[in-house]
Amino acid sequence: MNDRKVLCIKWGTRYGPEYVNRLYGMVARQLTPPFDFVCFTDDQHGIRPEVICHDLPDLGCPVPTNAPGKFRKLALWNADLAGLRGTALFLDLDVVVTGPLDELFAVGQPDEVILARNWIKPLERLGQTSVFRFPIGGHAYLLEEFRADPEGLAGKFQFEQRYVTKRVRGGVRFFPSAWVRHFRLDCLGPWPLRYLRPARLPRDARIVMFPGKPDPADAIAGRWSDAVAHAPPLAHLAGLFDAQRGQPLGRHLKRYLRPVDWVAEHWRE
């Protein structure tokens, strides 16, 4: 076993094994060996053999139903995480790795929790757990405290990433903002530009996150979700006058993008 681990989680049916396989391929191209790539999953079928698969870690309490956050991810803070040791970089399945990852392991101290910054709420100093680094087993109190009052803490913090950001003893650190980018905020640009040019990859970006929609497959196809097909700019604008468009005018106007070639270039096995 290697000291550097890259972790992901796949449960349910939203993401198939191809997401795990693409993520491994991107990491293998951008991270200097040695490292272990580990997937916690309820279905190992179709996952490439280079990936070390383990069953989903035990949350140890019922998953809260009173908040929208993905609190099941807190199981990663188990004191014993499938017997793994070392420093872990967790990546959501829908991120796109676009640059070298070695510095994400080198920055800061080994015992620190380092997250991507959540710029949707810039005044809150909130972390984003689509990308974060932590010492395996090093902050087990996060899960132990949550198990004692899952509904109460979920109701208070609403999102797993807010709970982690606020409850890590000694505070969290953030990766340099240039390294981890948000597709909608940092790549698409203001809504008029979305009609004139494709989303751009910011300089020095190592990882691009895709929280919510669109996801990488949508960006490649030039659509906001798989429920709609790509349309030329004028055709999409014409939809403003369609009484059947199914969403407010402003939302329809903003939810447009051209096909993005750099996502296709990086998001592959």
Tab-separated table of C-alpha atoms in Angstrom:
chain	number	residue	atom	x	y	z
A	1	MET	CA	0.000	0.000	0.000
A	2	ASN	CA	1.204	3.517	-0.823
A	3	ASP	CA	0.975	6.522	1.512
A	4	ARG	CA	-0.828	8.648	-1.098
A	5	LYS	CA	-4.416	7.621	-1.771
A	6	VAL	CA	-6.944	9.027	-4.229
A	7	LEU	CA	-10.476	8.184	-3.072
A	8	CYS	CA	-13.879	8.294	-4.704
A	9	ILE	CA	-17.347	7.017	-3.819
A	10	LYS	CA	-19.904	5.467	-6.172
A	11	TRP	CA	-23.286	4.460	-4.868
A	12	GLY	CA	-26.684	4.196	-6.474
A	13	THR	CA	-27.297	4.446	-10.214
A	14	ARG	CA	-26.655	8.081	-11.139
A	15	TYR	CA	-23.030	7.383	-12.080
A	16	GLY	CA	-21.953	4.214	-13.836
A	17	PRO	CA	-18.531	2.514	-13.690
A	18	GLU	CA	-17.346	4.620	-16.629
A	19	TYR	CA	-17.165	7.620	-14.289
A	20	VAL	CA	-14.773	5.743	-11.993
A	21	ASN	CA	-12.727	4.550	-14.956
A	22	ARG	CA	-12.433	8.035	-16.441
A	23	LEU	CA	-11.462	9.489	-13.091
A	24	TYR	CA	-8.735	6.881	-12.695
A	25	GLY	CA	-7.451	7.618	-16.192
A	26	MET	CA	-7.287	11.354	-15.520
A	27	VAL	CA	-5.515	10.865	-12.187
A	28	ALA	CA	-3.034	8.377	-13.662
A	29	ARG	CA	-2.034	10.927	-16.314
A	30	GLN	CA	-1.592	13.769	-13.816
A	31	LEU	CA	-0.237	12.219	-10.593
A	32	THR	CA	3.296	10.880	-10.305
A	33	PRO	CA	3.386	7.264	-9.030
A	34	PRO	CA	3.280	5.646	-6.584
A	35	PHE	CA	-0.295	6.102	-5.400
A	36	ASP	CA	-3.357	3.957	-4.743
A	37	PHE	CA	-6.694	4.741	-6.355
A	38	VAL	CA	-9.562	3.517	-4.179
A	39	CYS	CA	-13.284	3.419	-4.884
A	40	PHE	CA	-15.873	2.794	-2.188
A	41	THR	CA	-18.927	1.368	-3.902
A	42	ASP	CA	-22.020	-0.784	-3.653
A	43	ASP	CA	-21.399	-2.216	-7.155
A	44	GLN	CA	-17.915	-3.066	-8.462
A	45	HIS	CA	-19.176	-4.317	-11.836
A	46	GLY	CA	-17.375	-2.750	-14.802
A	47	ILE	CA	-14.700	-0.912	-12.776
A	48	ARG	CA	-11.221	-1.276	-14.260
A	49	PRO	CA	-8.811	-3.621	-12.424
A	50	GLU	CA	-6.305	-0.896	-11.484
A	51	VAL	CA	-8.900	0.521	-9.072
A	52	ILE	CA	-8.916	-0.907	-5.534
A	53	CYS	CA	-12.575	-1.402	-4.606
A	54	HIS	CA	-14.015	-1.569	-1.090
A	55	ASP	CA	-17.567	-1.747	0.174
A	56	LEU	CA	-19.140	1.534	1.194
A	57	PRO	CA	-17.871	2.574	4.642
A	58	ASP	CA	-20.380	2.461	7.484
A	59	LEU	CA	-21.943	5.778	8.462
A	60	GLY	CA	-22.934	4.186	11.765
A	61	CYS	CA	-26.276	5.962	12.003
A	62	PRO	CA	-29.361	6.529	9.845
A	63	VAL	CA	-28.809	8.919	6.953
A	64	PRO	CA	-30.551	12.184	7.939
A	65	THR	CA	-33.729	13.021	6.068
A	66	ASN	CA	-34.147	16.643	7.193
A	67	ALA	CA	-31.398	18.257	5.106
A	68	PRO	CA	-30.307	18.191	1.434
A	69	GLY	CA	-26.598	17.507	2.050
A	70	LYS	CA	-24.879	14.236	1.110
A	71	PHE	CA	-24.131	13.277	4.702
A	72	ARG	CA	-23.298	9.722	3.721
A	73	LYS	CA	-19.875	11.063	2.675
A	74	LEU	CA	-19.088	11.613	6.371
A	75	ALA	CA	-18.363	7.869	6.540
A	76	LEU	CA	-14.957	8.744	5.049
A	77	TRP	CA	-14.006	10.068	8.508
A	78	ASN	CA	-14.148	6.604	10.080
A	79	ALA	CA	-11.268	5.856	12.436
A	80	ASP	CA	-10.765	2.647	10.450
A	81	LEU	CA	-11.389	3.251	6.764
A	82	ALA	CA	-11.037	-0.237	5.269
A	83	GLY	CA	-7.628	-0.510	6.886
A	84	LEU	CA	-6.196	2.320	4.767
A	85	ARG	CA	-3.418	4.569	6.018
A	86	GLY	CA	-1.774	7.725	4.754
A	87	THR	CA	-2.956	10.945	3.124
A	88	ALA	CA	-6.081	10.873	0.980
A	89	LEU	CA	-7.235	13.173	-1.797
A	90	PHE	CA	-10.964	12.727	-2.293
A	91	LEU	CA	-12.480	13.528	-5.691
A	92	ASP	CA	-16.133	13.509	-6.689
A	93	LEU	CA	-16.845	11.361	-9.726
A	94	ASP	CA	-17.921	14.317	-11.833
A	95	VAL	CA	-14.749	16.402	-11.549
A	96	VAL	CA	-12.435	16.872	-14.533
A	97	VAL	CA	-8.696	16.676	-13.858
A	98	THR	CA	-6.949	19.171	-16.122
A	99	GLY	CA	-3.471	19.586	-14.615
A	100	PRO	CA	-0.803	18.049	-12.356
A	101	LEU	CA	-1.935	16.829	-8.946
A	102	ASP	CA	1.336	16.294	-7.065
A	103	GLU	CA	1.179	19.714	-5.390
A	104	LEU	CA	-2.257	18.954	-3.942
A	105	PHE	CA	-0.502	16.344	-1.804
A	106	ALA	CA	2.502	18.561	-1.048
A	107	VAL	CA	0.780	21.746	0.107
A	108	GLY	CA	0.290	22.296	3.848
A	109	GLN	CA	0.937	19.778	6.631
A	110	PRO	CA	0.028	16.067	6.452
A	111	ASP	CA	-2.427	16.295	9.365
A	112	GLU	CA	-4.371	19.245	7.925
A	113	VAL	CA	-7.765	19.103	6.234
A	114	ILE	CA	-7.556	21.054	2.976
A	115	LEU	CA	-10.617	21.736	0.847
A	116	ALA	CA	-11.552	23.447	-2.362
A	117	ARG	CA	-13.092	26.847	-1.619
A	118	ASN	CA	-16.834	27.190	-2.174
A	119	TRP	CA	-17.145	30.549	-3.939
A	120	ILE	CA	-20.930	30.347	-4.282
A	121	LYS	CA	-21.015	31.610	-0.668
A	122	PRO	CA	-17.882	33.790	-0.574
A	123	LEU	CA	-18.720	35.535	2.712
A	124	GLU	CA	-19.112	32.279	4.643
A	125	ARG	CA	-15.567	30.929	4.136
A	126	LEU	CA	-17.102	27.597	3.224
A	127	GLY	CA	-15.286	24.562	1.847
A	128	GLN	CA	-16.385	22.385	-1.061
A	129	THR	CA	-15.946	18.640	-0.558
A	130	SER	CA	-15.980	17.779	-4.242
A	131	VAL	CA	-12.192	18.016	-3.753
A	132	PHE	CA	-10.532	17.717	-0.338
A	133	ARG	CA	-7.467	16.218	1.331
A	134	PHE	CA	-7.293	14.667	4.768
A	135	PRO	CA	-5.242	12.254	6.887
A	136	ILE	CA	-7.078	8.932	6.900
A	137	GLY	CA	-8.400	8.260	10.409
A	138	GLY	CA	-6.979	11.536	11.673
A	139	HIS	CA	-10.231	13.369	12.428
A	140	ALA	CA	-12.506	10.514	13.452
A	141	TYR	CA	-14.270	12.751	15.992
A	142	LEU	CA	-16.161	14.341	13.049
A	143	LEU	CA	-18.060	11.112	12.501
A	144	GLU	CA	-18.299	10.204	16.187
A	145	GLU	CA	-19.908	13.553	17.026
A	146	PHE	CA	-22.269	13.286	14.055
A	147	ARG	CA	-23.381	9.803	15.079
A	148	ALA	CA	-24.432	11.179	18.461
A	149	ASP	CA	-26.979	13.574	16.891
A	150	PRO	CA	-27.340	13.048	13.122
A	151	GLU	CA	-30.717	14.724	12.684
A	152	GLY	CA	-29.825	17.679	14.883
A	153	LEU	CA	-26.466	18.356	13.224
A	154	ALA	CA	-27.843	17.837	9.725
A	155	GLY	CA	-30.628	20.282	10.488
A	156	LYS	CA	-28.149	22.819	11.825
A	157	PHE	CA	-25.541	22.614	9.045
A	158	GLN	CA	-27.772	21.454	6.121
A	159	PHE	CA	-24.791	20.344	4.022
A	160	GLU	CA	-22.012	17.856	4.781
A	161	GLN	CA	-19.375	20.275	3.497
A	162	ARG	CA	-20.528	22.986	5.912
A	163	TYR	CA	-20.378	20.520	8.800
A	164	VAL	CA	-16.794	19.547	7.889
A	165	THR	CA	-15.689	23.158	7.363
A	166	LYS	CA	-17.068	24.350	10.686
A	167	ARG	CA	-16.240	21.362	12.908
A	168	VAL	CA	-12.639	20.439	12.047
A	169	ARG	CA	-10.621	21.181	15.162
A	170	GLY	CA	-8.047	23.862	14.491
A	171	GLY	CA	-9.849	24.914	11.309
A	172	VAL	CA	-9.488	23.894	7.683
A	173	ARG	CA	-7.255	25.218	4.912
A	174	PHE	CA	-8.119	25.797	1.278
A	175	PHE	CA	-6.274	24.850	-1.861
A	176	PRO	CA	-5.100	27.837	-3.909
A	177	SER	CA	-8.182	29.034	-5.783
A	178	ALA	CA	-6.358	28.878	-9.131
A	179	TRP	CA	-5.906	25.114	-8.757
A	180	VAL	CA	-9.534	24.046	-8.235
A	181	ARG	CA	-12.156	25.776	-10.350
A	182	HIS	CA	-15.954	25.730	-10.549
A	183	PHE	CA	-17.264	25.151	-14.073
A	184	ARG	CA	-20.268	27.468	-13.911
A	185	LEU	CA	-18.565	30.252	-11.957
A	186	ASP	CA	-15.054	30.189	-13.400
A	187	CYS	CA	-15.323	28.725	-16.905
A	188	LEU	CA	-18.642	29.693	-18.477
A	189	GLY	CA	-18.331	33.420	-17.964
A	190	PRO	CA	-21.220	35.942	-17.811
A	191	TRP	CA	-24.317	34.761	-19.597
A	192	PRO	CA	-23.941	36.869	-22.777
A	193	LEU	CA	-20.507	35.318	-23.419
A	194	ARG	CA	-21.966	31.823	-23.265
A	195	TYR	CA	-23.670	32.490	-26.575
A	196	LEU	CA	-20.500	33.799	-28.229
A	197	ARG	CA	-17.784	31.349	-27.160
A	198	PRO	CA	-17.346	28.002	-25.398
A	199	ALA	CA	-16.430	27.790	-21.729
A	200	ARG	CA	-12.742	28.455	-21.122
A	201	LEU	CA	-10.288	26.498	-19.011
A	202	PRO	CA	-8.649	28.912	-16.553
A	203	ARG	CA	-4.891	29.048	-16.505
A	204	ASP	CA	-3.262	26.920	-13.762
A	205	ALA	CA	-6.459	24.912	-13.154
A	206	ARG	CA	-5.697	21.408	-11.910
A	207	ILE	CA	-9.278	20.305	-11.296
A	208	VAL	CA	-12.609	21.645	-12.522
A	209	MET	CA	-15.642	20.844	-10.353
A	210	PHE	CA	-19.135	20.350	-11.781
A	211	PRO	CA	-21.540	20.716	-8.810
A	212	GLY	CA	-25.140	20.359	-9.907
A	213	LYS	CA	-25.666	20.892	-13.616
A	214	PRO	CA	-24.279	20.828	-16.217
A	215	ASP	CA	-22.039	17.785	-15.723
A	216	PRO	CA	-19.022	16.914	-17.924
A	217	ALA	CA	-21.060	14.932	-20.449
A	218	ASP	CA	-23.436	17.886	-20.830
A	219	ALA	CA	-20.538	20.303	-21.308
A	220	ILE	CA	-19.121	18.144	-24.089
A	221	ALA	CA	-22.504	18.029	-25.808
A	222	GLY	CA	-23.242	21.727	-25.291
A	223	ARG	CA	-26.390	21.342	-23.207
A	224	TRP	CA	-27.436	22.179	-19.658
A	225	SER	CA	-28.699	18.668	-18.934
A	226	ASP	CA	-29.445	15.464	-20.785
A	227	ALA	CA	-33.121	16.461	-20.813
A	228	VAL	CA	-32.456	18.976	-23.594
A	229	ALA	CA	-30.473	18.852	-26.824
A	230	HIS	CA	-27.871	21.372	-27.889
A	231	ALA	CA	-29.302	24.228	-29.933
A	232	PRO	CA	-27.562	27.005	-31.862
A	233	PRO	CA	-27.534	30.334	-29.977
A	234	LEU	CA	-30.359	31.947	-31.936
A	235	ALA	CA	-32.540	28.873	-31.611
A	236	HIS	CA	-32.055	28.836	-27.840
A	237	LEU	CA	-32.869	32.556	-27.621
A	238	ALA	CA	-35.997	31.934	-29.646
A	239	GLY	CA	-37.118	29.639	-26.834
A	240	LEU	CA	-37.670	32.741	-24.710
A	241	PHE	CA	-40.902	33.210	-26.619
A	242	ASP	CA	-42.014	29.594	-26.242
A	243	ALA	CA	-44.779	29.341	-23.674
A	244	GLN	CA	-43.863	25.651	-23.210
A	245	ARG	CA	-40.237	26.253	-22.224
A	246	GLY	CA	-40.971	25.046	-18.650
A	247	GLN	CA	-38.701	27.453	-16.736
A	248	PRO	CA	-38.555	31.172	-15.909
A	249	LEU	CA	-37.280	33.510	-18.627
A	250	GLY	CA	-34.079	34.461	-16.783
A	251	ARG	CA	-33.151	30.856	-16.070
A	252	HIS	CA	-33.675	29.883	-19.700
A	253	LEU	CA	-31.498	32.788	-20.802
A	254	LYS	CA	-28.591	31.810	-18.532
A	255	ARG	CA	-28.728	28.051	-19.041
A	256	TYR	CA	-26.880	27.922	-22.304
A	257	LEU	CA	-23.439	26.715	-23.334
A	258	ARG	CA	-21.592	25.766	-26.469
A	259	PRO	CA	-19.832	22.358	-26.724
A	260	VAL	CA	-16.596	22.396	-24.720
A	261	ASP	CA	-13.680	20.621	-26.413
A	262	TRP	CA	-11.251	20.771	-23.476
A	263	VAL	CA	-13.645	18.773	-21.302
A	264	ALA	CA	-13.685	16.028	-23.936
A	265	GLU	CA	-9.881	16.177	-24.145
A	266	HIS	CA	-9.396	15.541	-20.418
A	267	TRP	CA	-12.503	13.590	-19.386
A	268	ARG	CA	-11.514	10.176	-20.770
A	269	GLU	CA	-9.921	6.932	-19.663
